[in-house]
Amino acid sequence: MQVVETSSPECLLMSSDTSSSGSKMDPYQISDSDSCIGDDHEESMEDLPVDKEKKFLHLVEMGFLIDDASLALEKCGPDASITELMDFISATQIEKITTDAHLQESDYPILNENEPGPSHFPSAPHPDKKRKLFEAEEIWEKKIDSQRRRKKESTYKKVKKPELQEDEESVRLPKLLIGFGVPNMPRPVFNRKIPSQAISLPYFYFENVACAPKGAWDTISRFLWEIKPEFVDSMYFCAAARKRGYIHNLPIHNRFLLQPIPPLTIQEAFPLTKKWWPSWDKRTKLNCLTSSHGSAKVIKRIRLALENWDEEPPLRIQKYILFECRRWNYVWVGKNKVAPLEPEEIEMLMGYPKYHTRGGGTSLTDRIKALGNSFQVDTVAFHLSVLKNIFPNGISVLSLFSGIGGAEVALHRLGIPLKNVVSVEILKVNRNIIQSWWEQTNQKGNLIHIADVQQLCLDKLKGLMNSLGGFDLIIGGSPCNNLSGSNRVSRDGLHGEHSVLFFHYFRILNDVKILMRNG
Ligand code: SAH
């Protein structure tokens, strides 16, 4: 996970190596980037360091060469974002290869019209071209090697500084993120303990990124009555990875899946891509669907890089392209042409109705961001399915950090009537999306919107509970901006500016428990 987290061209080599060699550990051969690089509730890469020096250091820390980093800053200017700088460096590397390999006409000797020249033998490469191709590959190889060396050295330096290592370490996750069981995998052996104080109503369900900084899940568990997280990767439920931890007091027997079962591979989900999918792109699952999407520049660069080869491009080019495809979850949509997923395609992968996020009058960016932060509905519904028999006449839900209503959609799709939903979500666009969905699906219950969890004080809770008769389920995934591995600037842990809102989840849950206990 660390490899992809670095996002450097070096990880391009390593991650594609894993996939092409068919890693035994991962039956789906995806690069394991989602939980750490492109996590939900993440900050986009544009939020990285502000001043020039910091950007320079950041690039070098990521494994780029000093020369490349300073050239990128010089050419792109001090205001360029880290993503732009990284793209510039990748572009110069790839351009070096392609321009060297693809000889300009002027590179050929001027021919006497009567003499046979290269045009008489269109398929036989000019000896110069062959040589240059070889040289270009060597340049690339050397660059990657030296970056690898630098990376090793810097890792070594980090190991020598225990305080740094401690800060940067993430939670240790099990190899297979299958929680208390997922479809099509053997049931794991586990020992589930729910302390008696946590068994009382209401049911609760808390979610966050699996790959949080060390200690974050321990603290969350400590607050939530020492219940251990159930770590699950949504790749067992749909065609995209999403590694999440869930702490809940729900029963776990007789869970069932939402129907219809969604497509489980990229090729099943997007059959039209098959025609264009190159044999050397072995992806069958997408990485975590994140809140950022790629740039037109990268897409153009991929096309140009491929146009130089009639057949398979050399390994170096493949690796570069696979790196970008994994990083941005690109799919093949034409000859030499990749594209990012459309919002409707992401909606489908995440288990939402088509156009779900269009309901709020939202921009493309809002939609992608909201979807990048949302629950994967099939996964969450699997866990919530046990509530169907418990609440046949409907359920009252307090939905904290509702986003685009992943919890509400999951309960509805399970056929559990939504008696009352109090939805707490700060963004108006998201509240609009939930409101539109509520109307679209002809809900019969009550939907109450509240903007900020911080406004939901004890008195307000009392008032709501008196009028609604208590809550059956308190559900939510607090912001993970400061937990996600993709955030290299303010990954401040649970006490970070946004992630600290977890403590409101606990406060509200605890208040509701006390109020319900006292009748
Ligand atoms: N589970 C949700 C997404 C959770 S992401 C879904 O399925 O879509 C965290 C959400 O918390 C984001 O939508 C963010 O806008 C919201 N949020 C951030 N600060 C908040 C606050 N102070 N009060 C309420 N919601 C907040």
Coordinates of C-alpha atoms and ligand atoms in Angstrom, one line a residue:
M1 CA 0.0 0.0 0.0
Q2 CA 2.9 2.3 0.8
V3 CA 4.1 1.8 -2.7
V4 CA 1.1 3.2 -4.4
E5 CA 0.7 5.8 -1.7
T6 CA 3.9 7.5 -2.9
S7 CA 2.4 8.1 -6.3
S8 CA 5.9 8.4 -7.7
P9 CA 6.8 6.9 -11.1
E10 CA 8.6 4.3 -9.1
C11 CA 5.4 2.9 -7.8
L12 CA 4.3 2.7 -11.4
L13 CA 7.0 0.1 -11.9
M14 CA 6.3 -1.8 -8.7
S15 CA 2.5 -1.8 -8.9
S16 CA 2.4 -2.9 -12.5
D17 CA 4.9 -5.6 -11.8
T18 CA 2.6 -7.0 -9.1
S19 CA -0.2 -7.1 -11.5
S20 CA 1.5 -8.5 -14.4
S21 CA 3.1 -11.3 -12.4
G22 CA -0.4 -12.2 -11.1
S23 CA 0.0 -11.6 -7.4
K24 CA -1.1 -14.7 -5.5
M25 CA -2.4 -12.7 -2.6
D26 CA -4.9 -10.7 -4.6
P27 CA -7.2 -12.8 -6.7
Y28 CA -8.4 -9.7 -8.6
Q29 CA -4.9 -8.4 -9.5
I30 CA -5.7 -4.8 -8.6
S31 CA -3.1 -2.4 -7.3
D32 CA -3.8 -1.9 -3.7
S33 CA -4.0 1.8 -3.9
D34 CA -7.5 2.6 -2.9
S35 CA -7.4 2.8 0.8
C36 CA -4.3 4.8 1.0
I37 CA -4.0 6.9 -2.2
G38 CA -7.4 7.7 -3.3
D39 CA -9.5 7.5 -0.3
D40 CA -12.9 8.7 0.2
H41 CA -13.5 11.9 2.0
E42 CA -10.1 12.7 0.8
E43 CA -8.5 16.0 0.1
S44 CA -7.7 16.4 -3.6
M45 CA -4.1 16.5 -4.6
E46 CA -4.5 20.2 -5.3
D47 CA -4.6 20.8 -1.6
L48 CA -0.9 19.9 -1.2
P49 CA 1.9 22.3 -0.2
V50 CA 1.6 25.9 -1.0
D51 CA 5.0 27.5 -1.4
K52 CA 7.7 26.6 -3.9
E53 CA 10.2 25.2 -1.5
K54 CA 7.7 22.9 0.1
K55 CA 6.6 21.7 -3.3
F56 CA 10.1 21.0 -4.3
L57 CA 10.8 19.0 -1.1
H58 CA 7.5 17.2 -1.5
L59 CA 8.4 16.1 -5.0
V60 CA 11.8 14.9 -3.9
E61 CA 10.3 13.1 -0.9
M62 CA 8.0 11.4 -3.3
G63 CA 11.0 10.0 -5.1
F64 CA 11.4 12.3 -8.1
L65 CA 14.9 13.4 -9.0
I66 CA 16.1 16.8 -7.8
D67 CA 16.8 17.9 -11.4
D68 CA 13.4 16.8 -12.5
A69 CA 11.7 18.5 -9.6
S70 CA 13.5 21.8 -10.1
L71 CA 12.9 21.8 -13.9
A72 CA 9.2 21.2 -13.3
L73 CA 9.0 24.1 -10.9
E74 CA 10.9 26.3 -13.2
K75 CA 8.7 25.4 -16.2
C76 CA 5.4 25.3 -14.5
G77 CA 5.9 28.2 -12.2
P78 CA 5.6 28.4 -8.4
D79 CA 1.8 28.4 -8.5
A80 CA 1.5 25.0 -10.2
S81 CA -0.1 22.3 -8.1
I82 CA 1.7 19.1 -7.1
T83 CA -0.4 17.2 -9.6
E84 CA 0.6 19.5 -12.4
L85 CA 4.2 19.2 -11.4
M86 CA 4.0 15.4 -11.3
D87 CA 2.3 15.4 -14.7
F88 CA 5.0 17.6 -16.1
I89 CA 7.8 15.3 -14.9
S90 CA 6.0 12.2 -16.2
A91 CA 5.4 14.0 -19.5
T92 CA 9.0 14.9 -20.0
Q93 CA 10.0 11.4 -19.3
I94 CA 7.5 10.0 -21.7
E95 CA 8.2 12.6 -24.3
K96 CA 11.9 11.9 -24.1
I97 CA 11.1 8.3 -25.0
T98 CA 8.6 9.0 -27.7
T99 CA 10.4 11.8 -29.4
D100 CA 13.7 9.9 -29.3
A101 CA 12.0 6.8 -30.6
H102 CA 9.9 8.4 -33.2
L103 CA 12.4 10.0 -35.5
Q104 CA 11.7 13.3 -37.1
E105 CA 12.1 13.4 -40.9
S106 CA 15.1 15.6 -40.4
D107 CA 16.8 12.8 -38.5
Y108 CA 17.1 10.8 -41.7
P109 CA 20.0 11.4 -44.0
I110 CA 18.9 13.4 -47.1
L111 CA 18.4 10.9 -49.8
N112 CA 19.2 10.9 -53.4
E113 CA 15.9 10.5 -55.1
N114 CA 17.3 7.5 -57.1
E115 CA 18.6 5.8 -54.1
P116 CA 16.5 3.3 -52.2
G117 CA 15.6 4.9 -48.8
P118 CA 13.7 4.0 -45.8
S119 CA 10.4 4.7 -47.6
H120 CA 11.0 1.7 -49.8
F121 CA 11.0 -0.6 -46.8
P122 CA 8.2 0.8 -44.7
S123 CA 8.2 -2.1 -42.3
A124 CA 11.9 -2.3 -41.7
P125 CA 13.0 0.2 -39.0
H126 CA 15.8 2.4 -40.0
P127 CA 18.9 1.3 -38.1
D128 CA 19.1 4.8 -36.5
K129 CA 15.6 4.5 -35.3
K130 CA 16.3 1.1 -33.8
R131 CA 19.3 2.4 -32.0
K132 CA 17.4 5.5 -30.7
L133 CA 14.6 3.4 -29.5
F134 CA 17.1 1.3 -27.6
E135 CA 18.8 4.4 -26.2
A136 CA 15.4 5.8 -25.1
E137 CA 14.5 2.7 -23.3
E138 CA 17.9 2.8 -21.6
I139 CA 17.3 6.4 -20.5
W140 CA 14.0 5.5 -19.0
E141 CA 15.4 2.4 -17.3
K142 CA 18.2 4.5 -15.8
K143 CA 15.8 7.1 -14.5
I144 CA 13.6 4.5 -12.9
D145 CA 16.7 2.7 -11.4
S146 CA 18.0 5.9 -9.9
Q147 CA 14.6 6.8 -8.5
R148 CA 14.4 3.4 -7.0
R149 CA 17.7 3.8 -5.4
R150 CA 16.8 7.2 -4.0
K151 CA 13.6 5.8 -2.7
K152 CA 15.4 3.0 -0.9
E153 CA 17.8 5.5 0.6
S154 CA 15.1 7.7 1.8
T155 CA 13.2 4.8 3.3
Y156 CA 16.4 3.8 5.0
K157 CA 16.8 7.3 6.4
K158 CA 13.2 7.2 7.7
V159 CA 13.8 3.9 9.5
K160 CA 16.7 5.5 11.2
K161 CA 14.4 8.2 12.6
P162 CA 11.9 6.3 14.8
E163 CA 9.8 9.4 15.6
L164 CA 9.1 9.9 11.9
Q165 CA 8.4 6.3 11.2
E166 CA 5.9 6.2 14.1
D167 CA 4.0 9.2 12.8
E168 CA 3.8 7.9 9.3
E169 CA 2.8 4.4 10.0
S170 CA -0.7 3.3 9.2
V171 CA -2.9 0.8 10.9
R172 CA -1.9 -2.8 10.3
L173 CA -4.6 -4.4 8.3
P174 CA -5.4 -8.1 7.8
K175 CA -4.3 -9.3 4.3
L176 CA -7.9 -10.1 3.2
L177 CA -10.4 -7.5 4.1
I178 CA -13.4 -9.8 4.5
G179 CA -14.7 -8.8 7.9
F180 CA -17.1 -11.3 9.3
G181 CA -17.5 -12.7 5.8
V182 CA -18.2 -11.6 2.3
P183 CA -19.8 -13.3 -0.7
N184 CA -17.7 -15.9 -2.6
M185 CA -15.0 -16.2 0.1
P186 CA -14.6 -18.8 2.8
R187 CA -16.1 -17.6 6.1
P188 CA -13.3 -16.4 8.3
V189 CA -12.7 -17.5 11.9
F190 CA -13.3 -14.6 14.3
N191 CA -14.1 -13.9 17.8
R192 CA -16.8 -11.1 18.1
K193 CA -17.3 -9.6 21.4
I194 CA -19.8 -6.8 22.1
P195 CA -19.7 -5.4 25.6
S196 CA -23.1 -5.3 27.4
Q197 CA -23.2 -1.5 27.4
A198 CA -23.0 -1.5 23.6
I199 CA -25.8 -4.1 23.1
S200 CA -28.6 -1.8 24.2
L201 CA -30.6 0.2 21.6
P202 CA -30.1 2.0 19.4
Y203 CA -28.2 0.0 16.8
F204 CA -25.2 1.9 15.5
Y205 CA -23.0 1.7 12.5
F206 CA -19.8 3.8 12.1
E207 CA -17.6 3.8 9.0
N208 CA -14.2 5.3 8.0
V209 CA -11.2 4.5 5.8
A210 CA -9.4 1.3 6.8
C211 CA -6.0 2.7 6.2
A212 CA -6.0 5.4 8.9
P213 CA -2.8 6.5 10.7
K214 CA -1.7 4.2 13.5
G215 CA -3.8 4.5 16.6
A216 CA -6.8 6.1 14.9
W217 CA -8.9 3.0 14.9
D218 CA -7.8 2.1 18.4
T219 CA -9.1 5.5 19.6
I220 CA -12.4 5.1 17.7
S221 CA -12.8 1.6 19.2
R222 CA -12.1 2.9 22.6
F223 CA -14.9 5.4 22.3
L224 CA -17.3 2.9 20.8
W225 CA -17.2 0.5 23.7
E226 CA -14.1 -1.3 22.6
I227 CA -15.8 -2.9 19.6
K228 CA -13.2 -3.9 17.0
P229 CA -13.7 -2.7 13.5
E230 CA -14.9 -5.0 10.8
F231 CA -12.5 -4.3 7.8
V232 CA -14.1 -4.9 4.5
D233 CA -13.0 -4.3 0.9
S234 CA -15.9 -3.5 -1.4
M235 CA -14.2 -5.3 -4.3
Y236 CA -16.0 -8.4 -3.0
F237 CA -19.3 -6.6 -3.7
C238 CA -18.7 -4.6 -6.9
A239 CA -16.1 -3.9 -9.6
A240 CA -14.2 -1.3 -7.5
A241 CA -12.0 -1.6 -4.4
R242 CA -12.9 0.4 -1.3
K243 CA -11.2 -0.6 1.9
R244 CA -13.2 0.5 4.9
G245 CA -13.5 -0.2 8.6
Y246 CA -17.0 -0.5 10.2
I247 CA -17.7 -0.5 13.9
H248 CA -21.2 -1.6 14.8
N249 CA -23.4 -3.5 17.2
L250 CA -25.5 -5.2 14.6
P251 CA -26.2 -8.9 14.6
I252 CA -24.1 -10.6 11.9
H253 CA -25.9 -13.8 11.2
N254 CA -28.2 -14.3 8.2
R255 CA -26.9 -11.3 6.3
F256 CA -28.0 -11.2 2.7
L257 CA -27.0 -9.4 -0.5
L258 CA -28.9 -6.8 -2.4
Q259 CA -30.4 -7.9 -5.6
P260 CA -29.5 -7.7 -8.4
I261 CA -25.9 -8.5 -7.7
P262 CA -23.9 -5.8 -9.5
P263 CA -21.2 -6.6 -12.1
L264 CA -18.1 -7.8 -10.3
T265 CA -15.5 -6.9 -13.0
I266 CA -14.7 -3.9 -15.0
Q267 CA -15.4 -5.9 -18.2
E268 CA -18.8 -6.9 -17.0
A269 CA -19.6 -3.4 -15.8
F270 CA -18.5 -1.8 -19.0
P271 CA -18.8 -4.3 -21.8
L272 CA -18.1 -1.7 -24.5
T273 CA -14.6 -1.2 -23.2
K274 CA -13.7 -4.8 -24.1
K275 CA -13.2 -3.9 -27.7
W276 CA -10.4 -1.4 -26.9
W277 CA -8.9 -3.0 -23.8
P278 CA -5.3 -3.9 -24.5
S279 CA -4.2 -7.4 -23.5
W280 CA -1.4 -5.9 -21.4
D281 CA -3.8 -4.0 -19.2
K282 CA -4.6 -6.8 -16.8
R283 CA -7.0 -4.9 -14.6
T284 CA -10.3 -6.6 -13.8
K285 CA -11.2 -4.3 -10.8
L286 CA -11.0 -0.6 -10.5
N287 CA -9.2 1.1 -7.7
C288 CA -11.0 3.1 -5.1
L289 CA -13.3 5.6 -6.7
T290 CA -12.0 8.8 -5.4
S291 CA -13.2 12.4 -5.3
S292 CA -10.7 13.5 -8.0
H293 CA -10.6 12.8 -11.7
G294 CA -7.8 12.8 -14.2
S295 CA -6.8 15.6 -16.6
A296 CA -7.3 15.9 -20.3
K297 CA -3.5 16.4 -20.6
V298 CA -2.7 13.0 -19.3
I299 CA -5.3 11.4 -21.6
K300 CA -3.7 13.1 -24.6
R301 CA -0.3 12.1 -23.5
I302 CA -1.4 8.4 -23.3
R303 CA -2.8 8.6 -26.8
L304 CA 0.3 10.2 -28.2
A305 CA 2.5 7.7 -26.5
L306 CA 0.5 4.8 -28.0
E307 CA 0.3 6.2 -31.5
N308 CA 4.0 5.6 -32.0
W309 CA 3.5 1.8 -32.0
D310 CA 1.3 -0.2 -34.3
E311 CA 1.5 -3.2 -32.0
E312 CA 2.1 -3.5 -28.3
P313 CA 4.1 -0.6 -26.9
P314 CA 7.3 -1.3 -25.1
L315 CA 7.1 -2.3 -21.4
R316 CA 8.2 1.1 -20.2
I317 CA 5.3 2.8 -22.0
Q318 CA 2.9 0.1 -20.8
K319 CA 4.0 0.8 -17.2
Y320 CA 3.6 4.5 -17.5
I321 CA 0.2 4.1 -19.0
L322 CA -0.9 1.5 -16.4
F323 CA 0.3 3.8 -13.7
E324 CA -1.9 6.6 -14.9
C325 CA -4.8 4.3 -15.6
R326 CA -4.7 2.9 -12.0
R327 CA -4.2 6.3 -10.5
W328 CA -7.2 7.8 -12.2
N329 CA -9.3 4.7 -12.8
Y330 CA -9.3 5.3 -16.6
V331 CA -11.1 2.8 -18.8
W332 CA -10.5 2.2 -22.6
V333 CA -13.1 3.9 -24.7
G334 CA -11.4 3.9 -28.2
K335 CA -8.3 3.1 -30.1
N336 CA -5.4 4.4 -27.9
K337 CA -8.0 6.3 -25.9
V338 CA -8.7 6.2 -22.2
A339 CA -11.4 8.2 -20.3
P340 CA -12.3 8.7 -16.7
L341 CA -15.6 7.3 -15.5
E342 CA -18.7 9.3 -16.0
P343 CA -20.7 10.2 -12.8
E344 CA -23.5 7.8 -13.9
E345 CA -20.9 5.0 -14.2
I346 CA -19.6 5.7 -10.7
E347 CA -23.2 5.8 -9.4
M348 CA -23.7 2.3 -10.8
L349 CA -20.5 0.9 -9.3
M350 CA -21.4 2.5 -5.9
G351 CA -24.9 1.0 -5.9
Y352 CA -26.9 4.3 -6.5
P353 CA -29.7 4.8 -8.9
K354 CA -28.6 6.4 -12.2
Y355 CA -28.5 10.2 -12.0
H356 CA -28.8 10.0 -8.2
T357 CA -26.2 12.8 -7.8
R358 CA -27.7 15.0 -10.5
G359 CA -30.7 15.7 -8.2
G360 CA -29.1 18.7 -6.4
G361 CA -28.4 20.8 -9.4
T362 CA -24.8 19.8 -8.9
S363 CA -21.8 20.4 -11.0
L364 CA -19.7 17.5 -12.4
T365 CA -17.0 18.2 -9.7
D366 CA -19.6 18.1 -6.9
R367 CA -21.0 14.8 -8.2
I368 CA -17.6 13.2 -8.4
K369 CA -16.6 14.5 -5.0
A370 CA -19.8 13.4 -3.3
L371 CA -19.6 9.9 -4.9
G372 CA -15.9 9.6 -3.9
N373 CA -16.9 10.2 -0.3
S374 CA -20.0 7.9 -0.2
F375 CA -20.8 4.5 1.1
Q376 CA -20.6 1.6 -1.4
V377 CA -24.3 0.7 -1.1
D378 CA -24.1 -3.1 -1.7
T379 CA -21.4 -3.5 1.0
V380 CA -23.3 -1.4 3.6
A381 CA -26.6 -3.0 2.7
F382 CA -25.1 -6.4 3.3
H383 CA -24.3 -5.4 6.9
L384 CA -27.7 -3.6 7.4
S385 CA -29.7 -6.5 5.9
V386 CA -30.1 -8.1 9.4
L387 CA -32.4 -5.2 10.3
K388 CA -35.0 -6.2 7.8
N389 CA -36.6 -8.8 10.1
I390 CA -36.1 -6.7 13.2
F391 CA -38.0 -3.6 11.8
P392 CA -40.6 -5.0 9.4
N393 CA -42.8 -1.9 10.0
G394 CA -40.2 0.6 9.4
I395 CA -37.1 2.2 11.0
S396 CA -36.2 5.5 12.5
V397 CA -32.8 6.6 11.5
L398 CA -30.4 9.3 12.7
S399 CA -28.0 9.6 9.7
L400 CA -24.9 11.7 10.6
F401 CA -22.6 13.0 7.9
S402 CA -25.2 11.7 5.4
G403 CA -23.4 12.8 2.3
I404 CA -25.5 11.6 -0.7
G405 CA -27.5 9.3 1.6
G406 CA -25.7 6.0 1.2
A407 CA -27.3 4.7 4.3
E408 CA -30.8 5.8 3.3
V409 CA -30.4 4.2 -0.2
A410 CA -29.1 1.0 1.3
L411 CA -32.1 0.6 3.7
H412 CA -34.6 1.5 1.0
R413 CA -33.1 -1.0 -1.4
L414 CA -33.3 -3.6 1.3
G415 CA -37.0 -3.0 1.5
I416 CA -36.9 -1.6 5.0
P417 CA -39.5 1.3 5.2
L418 CA -38.0 4.6 6.3
K419 CA -40.3 5.8 9.0
N420 CA -38.2 8.8 10.1
V421 CA -34.9 10.0 8.8
V422 CA -33.0 12.8 10.5
S423 CA -30.2 13.6 8.1
V424 CA -27.3 15.7 9.3
E425 CA -25.1 17.0 6.4
I426 CA -23.2 20.2 6.1
L427 CA -23.3 20.6 2.3
K428 CA -26.4 22.0 0.7
V429 CA -25.7 20.2 -2.6
N430 CA -25.7 16.9 -0.7
R431 CA -28.9 17.8 1.2
N432 CA -30.5 18.6 -2.1
I433 CA -29.5 15.2 -3.5
I434 CA -31.0 13.4 -0.6
Q435 CA -34.2 15.5 -0.8
S436 CA -34.6 14.7 -4.6
W437 CA -34.0 11.0 -4.0
W438 CA -36.6 11.1 -1.2
E439 CA -39.2 12.6 -3.5
Q440 CA -38.2 10.5 -6.5
T441 CA -38.7 7.3 -4.5
N442 CA -42.0 8.4 -3.1
Q443 CA -41.0 7.9 0.5
K444 CA -43.9 8.0 3.0
G445 CA -42.0 8.8 6.1
N446 CA -40.5 12.0 7.5
L447 CA -37.2 13.5 6.4
I448 CA -35.7 16.2 8.6
H449 CA -32.5 18.0 7.5
I450 CA -30.0 19.4 9.9
A451 CA -26.8 21.1 8.6
D452 CA -24.2 20.6 11.2
V453 CA -23.5 17.8 13.7
Q454 CA -22.2 20.5 16.0
Q455 CA -25.7 22.1 16.2
L456 CA -27.3 18.9 17.3
C457 CA -27.1 19.6 21.0
L458 CA -28.8 17.6 23.8
D459 CA -31.9 19.8 23.8
K460 CA -32.4 19.4 20.1
L461 CA -31.9 15.7 20.3
K462 CA -34.5 15.5 23.2
G463 CA -37.0 17.5 21.1
L464 CA -36.5 15.2 18.1
M465 CA -36.7 12.0 20.1
N466 CA -39.9 13.2 21.8
S467 CA -41.6 13.9 18.5
L468 CA -40.3 10.9 16.6
G469 CA -40.2 8.4 19.5
G470 CA -36.5 7.7 19.6
F471 CA -34.1 6.3 17.0
D472 CA -33.5 2.6 16.0
L473 CA -30.3 3.2 14.1
I474 CA -27.5 5.8 14.2
I475 CA -25.4 5.6 11.2
G476 CA -22.5 7.6 9.7
G477 CA -19.0 7.9 8.4
S478 CA -17.3 11.0 9.7
P479 CA -14.9 12.9 7.4
C480 CA -11.6 11.2 6.8
N481 CA -9.7 14.1 5.3
N482 CA -7.1 13.9 8.0
L483 CA -6.9 10.1 8.1
S484 CA -6.7 9.2 4.4
G485 CA -3.3 8.2 3.1
S486 CA -3.8 10.4 0.0
N487 CA -3.5 13.5 2.3
R488 CA 0.2 14.1 2.7
V489 CA -0.2 17.5 4.1
S490 CA -2.7 17.5 6.9
R491 CA -2.9 13.8 7.7
D492 CA -3.1 14.8 11.3
G493 CA -5.1 11.8 12.5
L494 CA -8.3 11.7 14.4
H495 CA -7.6 15.1 15.9
G496 CA -7.2 16.8 12.5
E497 CA -9.5 19.7 11.6
H498 CA -12.2 17.5 9.9
S499 CA -11.7 14.1 11.3
V500 CA -12.1 15.4 14.8
L501 CA -15.9 15.4 14.0
F502 CA -15.8 11.7 14.9
F503 CA -16.2 12.8 18.5
H504 CA -19.5 14.3 17.7
Y505 CA -20.6 11.0 16.3
F506 CA -19.7 9.5 19.7
R507 CA -21.3 12.4 21.7
I508 CA -24.6 12.2 19.8
L509 CA -24.7 8.4 20.0
N510 CA -24.0 8.5 23.7
D511 CA -26.6 11.1 24.3
V512 CA -29.2 9.1 22.4
K513 CA -28.4 6.0 24.4
I514 CA -28.7 7.8 27.7
L515 CA -32.0 9.5 26.6
M516 CA -33.4 6.1 25.5
R517 CA -32.3 4.4 28.6
N518 CA -34.0 7.1 30.7
G519 CA -37.2 6.7 28.7
Ligands
SAH1 N1 -21.6 8.3 4.2 C1 -21.8 9.4 3.4 C2 -20.6 10.2 3.1 C3 -19.8 10.6 4.4 S1 -18.5 11.6 4.0 C4 -22.4 8.9 2.0 O1 -22.8 7.8 1.9 O2 -22.5 9.7 1.1 C5 -18.5 12.8 5.3 C6 -19.6 13.8 5.1 O3 -19.7 14.6 6.2 C7 -19.5 14.7 3.9 O4 -20.6 14.6 3.1 C8 -19.3 16.1 4.5 O5 -19.9 17.1 3.7 C9 -20.1 15.9 5.8 N2 -19.7 16.9 6.9 C10 -18.5 17.5 7.1 N3 -18.6 18.3 8.2 C11 -19.8 18.1 8.7 C12 -20.5 18.7 9.8 N4 -19.9 19.6 10.6 N5 -21.8 18.3 10.0 C13 -22.4 17.5 9.2 N6 -21.8 16.9 8.1 C14 -20.6 17.2 7.8

